[in-house]
């Protein structure tokens, strides 16, 4: 029987990056280019406008936008490779969810939507992607049972079929296979409840 602790899942990338390495990465690929853009934009804008306040404000706006966009892309790059950025890692480490349809306790819809967004950044060739599909399927099944909602049950079945399809294309570890098998077994258990034979 699976213990409560083993049912508690932290979803998403599992590798860690040190705060120092992360800050150096952000400095090199985000802050430094933004500072260079600020200096160049300020010079160019001042040459044309001859207004130092206007050129400084516009340059700051341009560099801030570049800083924000590059930060987002660096975080996405890391998450696609299974590495959790420090801020996200701390947030996820505080949040654990018990995956057990028998509990009757639903999982917050916002949490599921956030995990679906995270799935878009996963490497679709990795084993982690298959595990994430199975976990999302279990979340939908848990809510289907809690709310007695067939649409959510069908979403769980959809995630199961995606996980099985991805699993046929590559070899996976016992743990990942167990996640998919567990989801299949739970769906079989509850199929009569949702009018399937």
XYZ file of C-alpha atoms in Angstrom:
197
model
C 0.000 0.000 0.000
C 1.327 3.424 -0.929
C 2.090 5.540 2.133
C 0.726 9.073 2.480
C 4.258 10.452 2.111
C 4.762 8.674 -1.228
C 1.484 10.087 -2.525
C 2.684 13.610 -1.781
C 4.025 14.873 -5.081
C 6.069 17.957 -5.872
C 5.384 18.639 -9.534
C 7.817 19.980 -12.100
C 11.577 20.144 -12.610
C 13.573 18.363 -9.918
C 17.206 19.353 -10.563
C 18.557 22.279 -8.577
C 20.666 25.259 -9.583
C 22.547 27.187 -6.908
C 21.487 30.772 -6.263
C 24.989 32.025 -7.130
C 25.020 30.239 -10.514
C 21.502 31.471 -11.213
C 22.450 35.085 -10.398
C 25.575 34.852 -12.586
C 23.450 33.457 -15.423
C 20.933 36.288 -15.042
C 23.735 38.856 -14.882
C 25.463 37.529 -17.991
C 22.426 36.951 -20.214
C 19.914 39.444 -18.846
C 21.281 42.338 -16.772
C 24.455 42.972 -18.790
C 22.737 43.126 -22.214
C 20.031 45.371 -20.705
C 22.678 47.766 -19.375
C 24.402 47.897 -22.785
C 21.045 48.564 -24.485
C 20.312 51.336 -21.960
C 23.615 53.100 -22.722
C 23.251 52.749 -26.504
C 19.583 53.765 -26.529
C 20.303 56.793 -24.328
C 23.054 57.976 -26.680
C 20.978 57.449 -29.824
C 17.813 59.031 -28.406
C 19.702 62.031 -27.005
C 21.332 62.583 -30.409
C 17.917 62.866 -32.058
C 15.825 64.480 -29.305
C 18.432 66.681 -27.505
C 16.365 66.073 -24.368
C 18.257 64.185 -21.653
C 15.203 63.456 -19.484
C 13.197 62.021 -22.396
C 16.112 59.954 -23.689
C 16.871 58.584 -20.186
C 13.241 57.625 -19.547
C 12.803 55.931 -22.926
C 16.141 54.127 -22.568
C 15.161 52.897 -19.115
C 11.824 51.627 -20.459
C 13.484 49.780 -23.362
C 16.125 48.167 -21.135
C 13.529 47.189 -18.496
C 11.402 45.456 -21.146
C 14.477 43.623 -22.452
C 15.430 42.622 -18.892
C 11.951 41.226 -18.227
C 11.730 39.284 -21.502
C 15.228 37.822 -21.187
C 14.535 36.779 -17.558
C 11.381 34.929 -18.637
C 13.231 33.133 -21.432
C 16.103 32.128 -19.139
C 13.617 30.627 -16.648
C 11.812 28.794 -19.473
C 15.128 27.490 -20.821
C 16.053 26.106 -17.387
C 12.625 24.540 -16.803
C 12.658 22.839 -20.200
C 15.839 21.115 -19.105
C 14.348 20.003 -15.792
C 16.104 22.674 -13.703
C 14.007 24.678 -11.259
C 15.051 28.350 -10.857
C 15.587 29.325 -7.172
C 12.413 31.404 -6.683
C 10.183 28.773 -8.281
C 11.920 25.962 -6.423
C 11.179 27.552 -3.017
C 7.550 28.156 -3.918
C 7.024 24.575 -5.154
C 8.901 23.067 -2.208
C 6.333 24.612 0.155
C 3.393 23.251 -1.841
C 2.590 19.541 -1.726
C -0.550 17.808 -2.929
C -1.922 14.435 -1.969
C -2.918 12.544 -5.108
C -5.590 10.089 -4.080
C -9.023 10.012 -5.779
C -10.340 7.979 -2.824
C -9.749 10.931 -0.494
C -12.674 12.861 -1.979
C -10.631 16.049 -1.632
C -10.474 18.139 -4.833
C -7.318 19.849 -6.054
C -7.581 23.589 -6.688
C -8.344 24.302 -10.359
C -5.711 27.090 -10.396
C -3.050 24.592 -9.328
C -3.955 22.234 -12.191
C -3.940 25.077 -14.736
C -0.532 26.227 -13.480
C 0.840 22.704 -13.890
C -0.608 22.472 -17.387
C 1.269 25.666 -18.263
C 4.460 24.172 -16.775
C 3.921 21.081 -18.943
C 4.236 23.275 -22.059
C 7.849 24.029 -21.043
C 8.818 20.407 -20.401
C 11.112 18.549 -22.763
C 8.684 16.277 -24.619
C 11.472 13.758 -25.246
C 12.200 13.327 -21.537
C 10.874 10.745 -19.109
C 9.824 13.583 -16.795
C 7.240 14.641 -19.422
C 5.513 11.233 -19.208
C 5.438 11.427 -15.404
C 3.928 14.912 -15.584
C 1.194 13.687 -17.961
C 0.322 10.871 -15.538
C 0.260 13.212 -12.548
C -2.004 15.677 -14.349
C -4.292 12.799 -15.315
C -4.481 11.761 -11.662
C -5.296 15.342 -10.639
C -8.176 15.476 -13.127
C -9.408 12.055 -11.995
C -9.317 13.165 -8.364
C -11.436 16.212 -9.196
C -13.766 14.118 -11.365
C -14.458 11.840 -8.391
C -14.752 14.744 -5.928
C -17.191 16.691 -8.138
C -18.789 13.661 -9.870
C -17.927 15.312 -13.209
C -17.631 13.154 -16.348
C -15.867 15.910 -18.340
C -13.002 15.897 -15.828
C -12.927 12.085 -16.006
C -12.555 12.313 -19.806
C -9.690 14.805 -19.356
C -7.972 12.274 -17.084
C -8.410 9.581 -19.766
C -6.959 11.961 -22.355
C -3.827 12.494 -20.241
C -3.545 8.721 -19.758
C -3.622 8.120 -23.530
C -0.990 10.842 -24.074
C 1.239 9.303 -21.402
C 0.833 5.797 -22.860
C 1.579 7.049 -26.368
C 4.714 8.871 -25.198
C 5.792 5.820 -23.179
C 5.642 3.527 -26.239
C 8.208 5.713 -27.996
C 10.935 5.376 -25.350
C 12.048 3.208 -22.452
C 11.173 4.543 -19.005
C 12.088 3.771 -15.408
C 9.990 1.576 -13.134
C 8.772 4.646 -11.190
C 7.404 6.387 -14.294
C 5.787 3.183 -15.541
C 4.213 2.740 -12.090
C 2.711 6.251 -12.264
C 1.088 5.494 -15.637
C -0.081 2.034 -14.513
C -1.557 3.518 -11.339
C -3.513 6.106 -13.347
C -4.801 3.380 -15.705
C -5.869 1.246 -12.732
C -7.700 4.144 -11.050
C -9.496 5.046 -14.278
C -10.599 1.412 -14.612
C -11.863 1.513 -11.025
C -14.028 4.590 -11.604
C -15.177 4.019 -15.206
C -18.543 2.465 -14.198
C -19.269 5.492 -12.036
C -19.050 7.671 -15.150
C -21.192 5.389 -17.324
C -18.441 3.551 -19.212
C -18.173 -0.193 -19.737
